[in-house]
mmCIF file of N, CA, C and O in Angstrom:
data_model
loop_
_atom_site.group_PDB
_atom_site.id
_atom_site.type_symbol
_atom_site.label_atom_id
_atom_site.label_comp_id
_atom_site.label_asym_id
_atom_site.label_seq_id
_atom_site.Cartn_x
_atom_site.Cartn_y
_atom_site.Cartn_z
ATOM 1 N N MET A 10 -99.946 -68.347 105.807
ATOM 2 C CA MET A 10 -100.554 -67.695 106.950
ATOM 3 C C MET A 10 -99.480 -66.925 107.725
ATOM 4 O O MET A 10 -98.326 -67.327 107.749
ATOM 5 N N PRO A 11 -99.878 -65.885 108.381
ATOM 6 C CA PRO A 11 -98.912 -65.064 109.127
ATOM 7 C C PRO A 11 -98.340 -65.780 110.355
ATOM 8 O O PRO A 11 -98.916 -66.729 110.873
ATOM 9 N N THR A 12 -97.222 -65.277 110.788
ATOM 10 C CA THR A 12 -96.637 -65.657 112.071
ATOM 11 C C THR A 12 -96.814 -64.471 113.007
ATOM 12 O O THR A 12 -96.550 -63.332 112.623
ATOM 13 N N TYR A 13 -97.269 -64.743 114.206
ATOM 14 C CA TYR A 13 -97.463 -63.697 115.202
ATOM 15 C C TYR A 13 -96.435 -63.880 116.305
ATOM 16 O O TYR A 13 -96.259 -64.987 116.827
ATOM 17 N N ILE A 14 -95.765 -62.799 116.635
ATOM 18 C CA ILE A 14 -94.839 -62.774 117.759
ATOM 19 C C ILE A 14 -95.553 -62.001 118.856
ATOM 20 O O ILE A 14 -95.843 -60.814 118.696
ATOM 21 N N ILE A 15 -95.869 -62.685 119.933
ATOM 22 C CA ILE A 15 -96.668 -62.096 121.002
ATOM 23 C C ILE A 15 -95.755 -61.825 122.201
ATOM 24 O O ILE A 15 -95.172 -62.758 122.764
ATOM 25 N N LEU A 16 -95.635 -60.558 122.534
ATOM 26 C CA LEU A 16 -94.836 -60.132 123.674
ATOM 27 C C LEU A 16 -95.789 -59.919 124.838
ATOM 28 O O LEU A 16 -96.774 -59.178 124.707
ATOM 29 N N GLY A 17 -95.545 -60.575 125.950
ATOM 30 C CA GLY A 17 -96.499 -60.522 127.053
ATOM 31 C C GLY A 17 -95.909 -60.034 128.355
ATOM 32 O O GLY A 17 -94.732 -60.234 128.647
ATOM 33 N N GLN A 18 -96.770 -59.385 129.120
ATOM 34 C CA GLN A 18 -96.430 -58.934 130.466
ATOM 35 C C GLN A 18 -97.512 -59.431 131.408
ATOM 36 O O GLN A 18 -98.706 -59.316 131.102
ATOM 37 N N PHE A 19 -97.091 -59.975 132.542
ATOM 38 C CA PHE A 19 -98.059 -60.397 133.541
ATOM 39 C C PHE A 19 -98.645 -59.177 134.241
ATOM 40 O O PHE A 19 -97.931 -58.229 134.551
ATOM 41 N N THR A 20 -99.928 -59.203 134.471
ATOM 42 C CA THR A 20 -100.582 -58.176 135.279
ATOM 43 C C THR A 20 -100.333 -58.506 136.755
ATOM 44 O O THR A 20 -99.767 -59.557 137.081
ATOM 45 N N GLN A 21 -100.779 -57.645 137.636
ATOM 46 C CA GLN A 21 -100.669 -57.944 139.064
ATOM 47 C C GLN A 21 -101.383 -59.253 139.383
ATOM 48 O O GLN A 21 -100.871 -60.095 140.113
ATOM 49 N N LYS A 22 -102.561 -59.436 138.808
ATOM 50 C CA LYS A 22 -103.314 -60.685 139.006
ATOM 51 C C LYS A 22 -102.510 -61.871 138.488
ATOM 52 O O LYS A 22 -102.468 -62.928 139.116
ATOM 53 N N GLY A 23 -101.859 -61.706 137.343
ATOM 54 C CA GLY A 23 -101.057 -62.778 136.771
ATOM 55 C C GLY A 23 -99.890 -63.172 137.655
ATOM 56 O O GLY A 23 -99.568 -64.356 137.799
ATOM 57 N N ILE A 24 -99.252 -62.186 138.271
ATOM 58 C CA ILE A 24 -98.144 -62.460 139.189
ATOM 59 C C ILE A 24 -98.661 -63.128 140.460
ATOM 60 O O ILE A 24 -98.081 -64.102 140.945
ATOM 61 N N GLU A 25 -99.761 -62.612 140.986
ATOM 62 C CA GLU A 25 -100.314 -63.178 142.224
ATOM 63 C C GLU A 25 -100.722 -64.639 142.038
ATOM 64 O O GLU A 25 -100.670 -65.427 142.981
ATOM 65 N N GLU A 26 -101.118 -64.990 140.812
ATOM 66 C CA GLU A 26 -101.568 -66.362 140.536
ATOM 67 C C GLU A 26 -100.630 -67.064 139.557
ATOM 68 O O GLU A 26 -101.057 -67.899 138.760
ATOM 69 N N ILE A 27 -99.325 -66.767 139.648
ATOM 70 C CA ILE A 27 -98.344 -67.288 138.696
ATOM 71 C C ILE A 27 -98.258 -68.816 138.718
ATOM 72 O O ILE A 27 -97.958 -69.440 137.708
ATOM 73 N N LYS A 28 -98.541 -69.434 139.845
ATOM 74 C CA LYS A 28 -98.441 -70.898 139.941
ATOM 75 C C LYS A 28 -99.419 -71.603 139.007
ATOM 76 O O LYS A 28 -99.208 -72.756 138.648
ATOM 77 N N GLY A 29 -100.469 -70.921 138.576
ATOM 78 C CA GLY A 29 -101.425 -71.505 137.642
ATOM 79 C C GLY A 29 -101.072 -71.233 136.191
ATOM 80 O O GLY A 29 -101.843 -71.567 135.289
ATOM 81 N N ASN A 30 -99.903 -70.651 135.953
ATOM 82 C CA ASN A 30 -99.568 -70.247 134.592
ATOM 83 C C ASN A 30 -99.381 -71.428 133.649
ATOM 84 O O ASN A 30 -99.691 -71.335 132.471
ATOM 85 N N LYS A 31 -98.886 -72.555 134.138
ATOM 86 C CA LYS A 31 -98.711 -73.726 133.258
ATOM 87 C C LYS A 31 -100.048 -74.113 132.625
ATOM 88 O O LYS A 31 -100.123 -74.357 131.421
ATOM 89 N N GLU A 32 -101.093 -74.134 133.429
ATOM 90 C CA GLU A 32 -102.415 -74.494 132.912
ATOM 91 C C GLU A 32 -102.930 -73.423 131.946
ATOM 92 O O GLU A 32 -103.550 -73.738 130.935
ATOM 93 N N ARG A 33 -102.687 -72.150 132.261
ATOM 94 C CA ARG A 33 -103.126 -71.081 131.353
ATOM 95 C C ARG A 33 -102.371 -71.145 130.036
ATOM 96 O O ARG A 33 -102.942 -70.890 128.974
ATOM 97 N N LEU A 34 -101.095 -71.502 130.076
ATOM 98 C CA LEU A 34 -100.309 -71.651 128.853
ATOM 99 C C LEU A 34 -100.875 -72.776 127.995
ATOM 100 O O LEU A 34 -101.028 -72.622 126.783
ATOM 101 N N GLU A 35 -101.204 -73.904 128.614
ATOM 102 C CA GLU A 35 -101.816 -75.014 127.869
ATOM 103 C C GLU A 35 -103.151 -74.585 127.267
ATOM 104 O O GLU A 35 -103.470 -74.928 126.125
ATOM 105 N N SER A 36 -103.913 -73.815 128.021
ATOM 106 C CA SER A 36 -105.194 -73.312 127.526
ATOM 107 C C SER A 36 -104.997 -72.392 126.322
ATOM 108 O O SER A 36 -105.752 -72.452 125.350
ATOM 109 N N SER A 37 -103.955 -71.554 126.388
ATOM 110 C CA SER A 37 -103.659 -70.652 125.258
ATOM 111 C C SER A 37 -103.253 -71.439 124.021
ATOM 112 O O SER A 37 -103.662 -71.095 122.905
ATOM 113 N N ALA A 38 -102.469 -72.483 124.200
ATOM 114 C CA ALA A 38 -102.076 -73.324 123.063
ATOM 115 C C ALA A 38 -103.306 -74.000 122.459
ATOM 116 O O ALA A 38 -103.441 -74.075 121.225
ATOM 117 N N ASN A 39 -104.208 -74.464 123.310
ATOM 118 C CA ASN A 39 -105.452 -75.075 122.817
ATOM 119 C C ASN A 39 -106.332 -74.056 122.118
ATOM 120 O O ASN A 39 -106.993 -74.381 121.116
ATOM 121 N N LEU A 40 -106.359 -72.826 122.622
ATOM 122 C CA LEU A 40 -107.126 -71.769 121.968
ATOM 123 C C LEU A 40 -106.581 -71.508 120.566
ATOM 124 O O LEU A 40 -107.354 -71.408 119.606
ATOM 125 N N ALA A 41 -105.267 -71.430 120.442
ATOM 126 C CA ALA A 41 -104.656 -71.224 119.120
ATOM 127 C C ALA A 41 -105.078 -72.345 118.164
ATOM 128 O O ALA A 41 -105.445 -72.088 117.014
ATOM 129 N N LYS A 42 -105.050 -73.583 118.651
ATOM 130 C CA LYS A 42 -105.466 -74.725 117.811
ATOM 131 C C LYS A 42 -106.922 -74.610 117.402
ATOM 132 O O LYS A 42 -107.280 -74.875 116.261
ATOM 133 N N SER A 43 -107.781 -74.218 118.346
ATOM 134 C CA SER A 43 -109.212 -74.118 118.047
ATOM 135 C C SER A 43 -109.497 -73.038 117.007
ATOM 136 O O SER A 43 -110.523 -73.079 116.333
ATOM 137 N N LEU A 44 -108.577 -72.082 116.877
ATOM 138 C CA LEU A 44 -108.745 -70.998 115.915
ATOM 139 C C LEU A 44 -108.017 -71.295 114.596
ATOM 140 O O LEU A 44 -107.950 -70.447 113.717
ATOM 141 N N GLY A 45 -107.458 -72.501 114.482
ATOM 142 C CA GLY A 45 -106.815 -72.907 113.236
ATOM 143 C C GLY A 45 -105.316 -72.703 113.193
ATOM 144 O O GLY A 45 -104.708 -72.817 112.131
ATOM 145 N N GLY A 46 -104.702 -72.415 114.327
ATOM 146 C CA GLY A 46 -103.264 -72.167 114.340
ATOM 147 C C GLY A 46 -102.526 -73.086 115.282
ATOM 148 O O GLY A 46 -103.066 -74.086 115.761
ATOM 149 N N GLU A 47 -101.285 -72.713 115.550
ATOM 150 C CA GLU A 47 -100.456 -73.499 116.456
ATOM 151 C C GLU A 47 -99.467 -72.578 117.163
ATOM 152 O O GLU A 47 -98.809 -71.755 116.520
ATOM 153 N N MET A 48 -99.376 -72.731 118.484
ATOM 154 C CA MET A 48 -98.328 -72.042 119.218
ATOM 155 C C MET A 48 -97.062 -72.877 119.014
ATOM 156 O O MET A 48 -96.975 -74.001 119.497
ATOM 157 N N THR A 49 -96.117 -72.335 118.267
ATOM 158 C CA THR A 49 -94.923 -73.104 117.922
ATOM 159 C C THR A 49 -93.800 -72.955 118.930
ATOM 160 O O THR A 49 -92.897 -73.803 118.973
ATOM 161 N N ALA A 50 -93.826 -71.903 119.735
ATOM 162 C CA ALA A 50 -92.785 -71.712 120.751
ATOM 163 C C ALA A 50 -93.291 -70.752 121.816
ATOM 164 O O ALA A 50 -94.129 -69.883 121.547
ATOM 165 N N PHE A 51 -92.760 -70.934 123.026
ATOM 166 C CA PHE A 51 -93.070 -70.053 124.145
ATOM 167 C C PHE A 51 -91.831 -69.972 125.012
ATOM 168 O O PHE A 51 -91.242 -71.000 125.358
ATOM 169 N N TYR A 52 -91.426 -68.753 125.355
ATOM 170 C CA TYR A 52 -90.253 -68.540 126.197
ATOM 171 C C TYR A 52 -90.579 -67.539 127.295
ATOM 172 O O TYR A 52 -91.171 -66.491 127.014
ATOM 173 N N TYR A 53 -90.182 -67.845 128.517
ATOM 174 C CA TYR A 53 -90.188 -66.836 129.560
ATOM 175 C C TYR A 53 -88.965 -65.964 129.326
ATOM 176 O O TYR A 53 -87.900 -66.457 128.928
ATOM 177 N N THR A 54 -89.088 -64.669 129.559
ATOM 178 C CA THR A 54 -87.989 -63.753 129.292
ATOM 179 C C THR A 54 -87.751 -62.836 130.493
ATOM 180 O O THR A 54 -88.610 -62.686 131.355
ATOM 181 N N ILE A 55 -86.588 -62.244 130.497
ATOM 182 C CA ILE A 55 -86.222 -61.281 131.524
ATOM 183 C C ILE A 55 -86.047 -59.944 130.822
ATOM 184 O O ILE A 55 -85.384 -59.860 129.791
ATOM 185 N N GLY A 56 -86.659 -58.915 131.358
ATOM 186 C CA GLY A 56 -86.574 -57.603 130.736
ATOM 187 C C GLY A 56 -87.945 -56.959 130.700
ATOM 188 O O GLY A 56 -88.793 -57.197 131.562
ATOM 189 N N ARG A 57 -88.181 -56.174 129.674
ATOM 190 C CA ARG A 57 -89.441 -55.434 129.547
ATOM 191 C C ARG A 57 -90.653 -56.360 129.470
ATOM 192 O O ARG A 57 -91.735 -56.039 129.954
ATOM 193 N N TYR A 58 -90.474 -57.511 128.832
ATOM 194 C CA TYR A 58 -91.568 -58.472 128.676
ATOM 195 C C TYR A 58 -91.277 -59.708 129.508
ATOM 196 O O TYR A 58 -90.124 -60.096 129.699
ATOM 197 N N ASP A 59 -92.342 -60.354 129.980
ATOM 198 C CA ASP A 59 -92.212 -61.553 130.800
ATOM 199 C C ASP A 59 -92.183 -62.830 129.975
ATOM 200 O O ASP A 59 -91.722 -63.863 130.453
ATOM 201 N N TYR A 60 -92.694 -62.755 128.748
ATOM 202 C CA TYR A 60 -92.643 -63.922 127.864
ATOM 203 C C TYR A 60 -92.779 -63.489 126.410
ATOM 204 O O TYR A 60 -93.207 -62.370 126.108
ATOM 205 N N VAL A 61 -92.409 -64.412 125.530
ATOM 206 C CA VAL A 61 -92.642 -64.235 124.100
ATOM 207 C C VAL A 61 -93.188 -65.562 123.578
ATOM 208 O O VAL A 61 -92.716 -66.634 123.946
ATOM 209 N N ALA A 62 -94.245 -65.465 122.774
ATOM 210 C CA ALA A 62 -94.869 -66.646 122.179
ATOM 211 C C ALA A 62 -94.912 -66.464 120.672
ATOM 212 O O ALA A 62 -95.040 -65.336 120.172
ATOM 213 N N PHE A 63 -94.812 -67.570 119.960
ATOM 214 C CA PHE A 63 -94.900 -67.567 118.504
ATOM 215 C C PHE A 63 -96.099 -68.408 118.106
ATOM 216 O O PHE A 63 -96.212 -69.569 118.514
ATOM 217 N N VAL A 64 -96.996 -67.809 117.330
ATOM 218 C CA VAL A 64 -98.198 -68.504 116.867
ATOM 219 C C VAL A 64 -98.240 -68.400 115.354
ATOM 220 O O VAL A 64 -98.044 -67.318 114.790
ATOM 221 N N GLU A 65 -98.497 -69.530 114.704
ATOM 222 C CA GLU A 65 -98.562 -69.568 113.238
ATOM 223 C C GLU A 65 -99.920 -70.080 112.775
ATOM 224 O O GLU A 65 -100.581 -70.836 113.487
ATOM 225 N N GLY A 66 -100.279 -69.652 111.562
ATOM 226 C CA GLY A 66 -101.410 -70.240 110.877
ATOM 227 C C GLY A 66 -102.771 -69.703 111.226
ATOM 228 O O GLY A 66 -103.773 -70.337 110.917
ATOM 229 N N VAL A 67 -102.848 -68.555 111.859
ATOM 230 C CA VAL A 67 -104.135 -67.972 112.225
ATOM 231 C C VAL A 67 -104.357 -66.719 111.379
ATOM 232 O O VAL A 67 -103.449 -65.904 111.240
ATOM 233 N N ASP A 68 -105.550 -66.575 110.801
ATOM 234 C CA ASP A 68 -105.838 -65.356 110.043
ATOM 235 C C ASP A 68 -105.997 -64.185 111.022
ATOM 236 O O ASP A 68 -106.120 -64.382 112.231
ATOM 237 N N LEU A 69 -105.994 -62.972 110.499
ATOM 238 C CA LEU A 69 -106.024 -61.775 111.349
ATOM 239 C C LEU A 69 -107.254 -61.711 112.255
ATOM 240 O O LEU A 69 -107.143 -61.362 113.429
ATOM 241 N N ASP A 70 -108.416 -62.056 111.716
ATOM 242 C CA ASP A 70 -109.637 -62.012 112.519
ATOM 243 C C ASP A 70 -109.548 -62.982 113.697
ATOM 244 O O ASP A 70 -109.899 -62.647 114.830
ATOM 245 N N SER A 71 -109.067 -64.193 113.423
ATOM 246 C CA SER A 71 -108.936 -65.195 114.481
ATOM 247 C C SER A 71 -107.874 -64.793 115.490
ATOM 248 O O SER A 71 -108.013 -65.041 116.691
ATOM 249 N N ALA A 72 -106.790 -64.177 115.013
ATOM 250 C CA ALA A 72 -105.732 -63.719 115.917
ATOM 251 C C ALA A 72 -106.287 -62.678 116.893
ATOM 252 O O ALA A 72 -106.053 -62.755 118.102
ATOM 253 N N LEU A 73 -107.041 -61.728 116.366
ATOM 254 C CA LEU A 73 -107.631 -60.706 117.229
ATOM 255 C C LEU A 73 -108.577 -61.344 118.246
ATOM 256 O O LEU A 73 -108.534 -61.025 119.438
ATOM 257 N N LYS A 74 -109.403 -62.257 117.790
ATOM 258 C CA LYS A 74 -110.326 -62.948 118.691
ATOM 259 C C LYS A 74 -109.556 -63.654 119.804
ATOM 260 O O LYS A 74 -109.901 -63.534 120.982
ATOM 261 N N GLY A 75 -108.502 -64.380 119.449
ATOM 262 C CA GLY A 75 -107.715 -65.103 120.442
ATOM 263 C C GLY A 75 -107.034 -64.174 121.432
ATOM 264 O O GLY A 75 -107.008 -64.437 122.640
ATOM 265 N N LEU A 76 -106.484 -63.076 120.937
ATOM 266 C CA LEU A 76 -105.818 -62.117 121.826
ATOM 267 C C LEU A 76 -106.803 -61.465 122.788
ATOM 268 O O LEU A 76 -106.509 -61.283 123.967
ATOM 269 N N LEU A 77 -107.978 -61.128 122.280
ATOM 270 C CA LEU A 77 -108.998 -60.531 123.150
ATOM 271 C C LEU A 77 -109.493 -61.526 124.195
ATOM 272 O O LEU A 77 -109.658 -61.175 125.370
ATOM 273 N N MET A 78 -109.686 -62.777 123.781
ATOM 274 C CA MET A 78 -110.124 -63.800 124.732
ATOM 275 C C MET A 78 -109.062 -64.028 125.806
ATOM 276 O O MET A 78 -109.387 -64.188 126.989
ATOM 277 N N THR A 79 -107.814 -64.020 125.407
ATOM 278 C CA THR A 79 -106.719 -64.183 126.369
ATOM 279 C C THR A 79 -106.687 -63.002 127.334
ATOM 280 O O THR A 79 -106.562 -63.185 128.551
ATOM 281 N N GLY A 80 -106.823 -61.807 126.814
ATOM 282 C CA GLY A 80 -106.809 -60.607 127.653
ATOM 283 C C GLY A 80 -107.961 -60.540 128.635
ATOM 284 O O GLY A 80 -107.828 -59.971 129.716
ATOM 285 N N MET A 81 -109.081 -61.139 128.273
ATOM 286 C CA MET A 81 -110.257 -61.112 129.147
ATOM 287 C C MET A 81 -109.999 -61.787 130.489
ATOM 288 O O MET A 81 -110.648 -61.462 131.478
ATOM 289 N N GLY A 82 -109.043 -62.704 130.531
ATOM 290 C CA GLY A 82 -108.735 -63.398 131.778
ATOM 291 C C GLY A 82 -108.115 -62.484 132.822
ATOM 292 O O GLY A 82 -108.178 -62.754 134.014
ATOM 293 N N GLY A 83 -107.485 -61.400 132.357
ATOM 294 C CA GLY A 83 -106.905 -60.435 133.270
ATOM 295 C C GLY A 83 -105.522 -60.792 133.799
ATOM 296 O O GLY A 83 -105.007 -60.119 134.682
ATOM 297 N N TYR A 84 -104.899 -61.842 133.253
ATOM 298 C CA TYR A 84 -103.600 -62.288 133.744
ATOM 299 C C TYR A 84 -102.427 -61.668 132.996
ATOM 300 O O TYR A 84 -101.315 -61.635 133.516
ATOM 301 N N VAL A 85 -102.676 -61.240 131.755
ATOM 302 C CA VAL A 85 -101.590 -60.723 130.919
ATOM 303 C C VAL A 85 -102.037 -59.538 130.082
ATOM 304 O O VAL A 85 -103.228 -59.345 129.827
ATOM 305 N N ARG A 86 -101.041 -58.759 129.647
ATOM 306 C CA ARG A 86 -101.213 -57.733 128.615
ATOM 307 C C ARG A 86 -100.267 -58.130 127.494
ATOM 308 O O ARG A 86 -99.163 -58.611 127.757
ATOM 309 N N THR A 87 -100.691 -57.928 126.261
ATOM 310 C CA THR A 87 -99.855 -58.348 125.143
ATOM 311 C C THR A 87 -99.607 -57.227 124.150
ATOM 312 O O THR A 87 -100.386 -56.277 124.059
ATOM 313 N N GLU A 88 -98.521 -57.378 123.442
ATOM 314 C CA GLU A 88 -98.204 -56.560 122.270
ATOM 315 C C GLU A 88 -97.854 -57.565 121.193
ATOM 316 O O GLU A 88 -97.041 -58.471 121.424
ATOM 317 N N THR A 89 -98.471 -57.445 120.032
ATOM 318 C CA THR A 89 -98.327 -58.470 119.006
ATOM 319 C C THR A 89 -97.740 -57.891 117.734
ATOM 320 O O THR A 89 -98.152 -56.825 117.271
ATOM 321 N N LEU A 90 -96.790 -58.622 117.187
ATOM 322 C CA LEU A 90 -96.161 -58.276 115.913
ATOM 323 C C LEU A 90 -96.568 -59.308 114.878
ATOM 324 O O LEU A 90 -96.626 -60.504 115.185
ATOM 325 N N VAL A 91 -96.866 -58.866 113.670
ATOM 326 C CA VAL A 91 -97.102 -59.786 112.569
ATOM 327 C C VAL A 91 -95.793 -59.869 111.797
ATOM 328 O O VAL A 91 -95.254 -58.850 111.366
ATOM 329 N N ALA A 92 -95.268 -61.088 111.659
ATOM 330 C CA ALA A 92 -93.956 -61.278 111.040
ATOM 331 C C ALA A 92 -94.094 -61.881 109.641
ATOM 332 O O ALA A 92 -94.959 -62.721 109.407
ATOM 333 N N PHE A 93 -93.226 -61.432 108.755
ATOM 334 C CA PHE A 93 -93.164 -61.943 107.394
ATOM 335 C C PHE A 93 -91.807 -62.601 107.185
ATOM 336 O O PHE A 93 -90.783 -62.021 107.567
ATOM 337 N N PRO A 94 -91.760 -63.769 106.551
ATOM 338 C CA PRO A 94 -90.457 -64.359 106.224
ATOM 339 C C PRO A 94 -89.684 -63.415 105.300
ATOM 340 O O PRO A 94 -90.283 -62.646 104.535
ATOM 341 N N ALA A 95 -88.372 -63.476 105.355
ATOM 342 C CA ALA A 95 -87.536 -62.589 104.541
ATOM 343 C C ALA A 95 -87.889 -62.697 103.060
ATOM 344 O O ALA A 95 -87.942 -61.681 102.354
ATOM 345 N N GLU A 96 -88.154 -63.901 102.596
ATOM 346 C CA GLU A 96 -88.480 -64.087 101.175
ATOM 347 C C GLU A 96 -89.734 -63.308 100.790
ATOM 348 O O GLU A 96 -89.789 -62.672 99.738
ATOM 349 N N LYS A 97 -90.758 -63.367 101.637
ATOM 350 C CA LYS A 97 -92.007 -62.638 101.370
ATOM 351 C C LYS A 97 -91.760 -61.135 101.426
ATOM 352 O O LYS A 97 -92.249 -60.379 100.571
ATOM 353 N N GLY A 98 -90.991 -60.680 102.407
ATOM 354 C CA GLY A 98 -90.661 -59.264 102.496
ATOM 355 C C GLY A 98 -89.911 -58.793 101.265
ATOM 356 O O GLY A 98 -90.172 -57.702 100.737
ATOM 357 N N ASN A 99 -88.978 -59.611 100.773
ATOM 358 C CA ASN A 99 -88.230 -59.243 99.570
ATOM 359 C C ASN A 99 -89.130 -59.159 98.340
ATOM 360 O O ASN A 99 -88.946 -58.293 97.494
ATOM 361 N N GLU A 100 -90.127 -60.051 98.265
ATOM 362 C CA GLU A 100 -91.109 -59.989 97.167
ATOM 363 C C GLU A 100 -91.862 -58.663 97.206
ATOM 364 O O GLU A 100 -92.070 -58.016 96.177
ATOM 365 N N ILE A 101 -92.290 -58.273 98.383
ATOM 366 C CA ILE A 101 -93.034 -57.028 98.554
ATOM 367 C C ILE A 101 -92.150 -55.836 98.181
ATOM 368 O O ILE A 101 -92.594 -54.924 97.471
ATOM 369 N N ILE A 102 -90.923 -55.853 98.647
ATOM 370 C CA ILE A 102 -89.986 -54.758 98.348
ATOM 371 C C ILE A 102 -89.753 -54.644 96.852
ATOM 372 O O ILE A 102 -89.707 -53.533 96.304
ATOM 373 N N LYS A 103 -89.639 -55.772 96.148
ATOM 374 C CA LYS A 103 -89.441 -55.753 94.687
ATOM 375 C C LYS A 103 -90.581 -55.012 93.986
ATOM 376 O O LYS A 103 -90.377 -54.394 92.955
ATOM 377 N N GLY A 104 -91.784 -55.109 94.539
ATOM 378 C CA GLY A 104 -92.950 -54.512 93.923
ATOM 379 C C GLY A 104 -93.101 -53.017 94.169
ATOM 380 O O GLY A 104 -94.021 -52.382 93.670
ATOM 381 N N ILE A 105 -92.191 -52.434 94.930
ATOM 382 C CA ILE A 105 -92.249 -50.995 95.207
ATOM 383 C C ILE A 105 -91.760 -50.236 93.981
ATOM 384 O O ILE A 105 -90.653 -50.486 93.491
ATOM 385 N N PRO A 106 -92.567 -49.306 93.471
ATOM 386 C CA PRO A 106 -92.140 -48.547 92.283
ATOM 387 C C PRO A 106 -90.906 -47.681 92.577
ATOM 388 O O PRO A 106 -90.724 -47.198 93.679
ATOM 389 N N GLY A 107 -90.113 -47.488 91.528
ATOM 390 C CA GLY A 107 -88.974 -46.588 91.616
ATOM 391 C C GLY A 107 -87.759 -47.330 91.882
ATOM 392 O O GLY A 107 -86.704 -47.239 92.120
#
């Protein structure tokens, strides 16, 4: 299953209600579980993004559903990367003709 690297930014609403973020984070981890995955790591960050989360084991359809459900709350905006282990990437590269 894919690994998703989720880069997040708090919205104005998210900043105004930041004290409730611990509960929202727990809710997001539970959402990932309900969709068949697991949030394996979460870090608050300084810079362009306010946090980065790693979620594993969710198919693409479930990932989209989870991201949309999270966005509906209005607390965050996300940018998501689908990550491949180096071994899998090397397998794909080997299959390139030429």
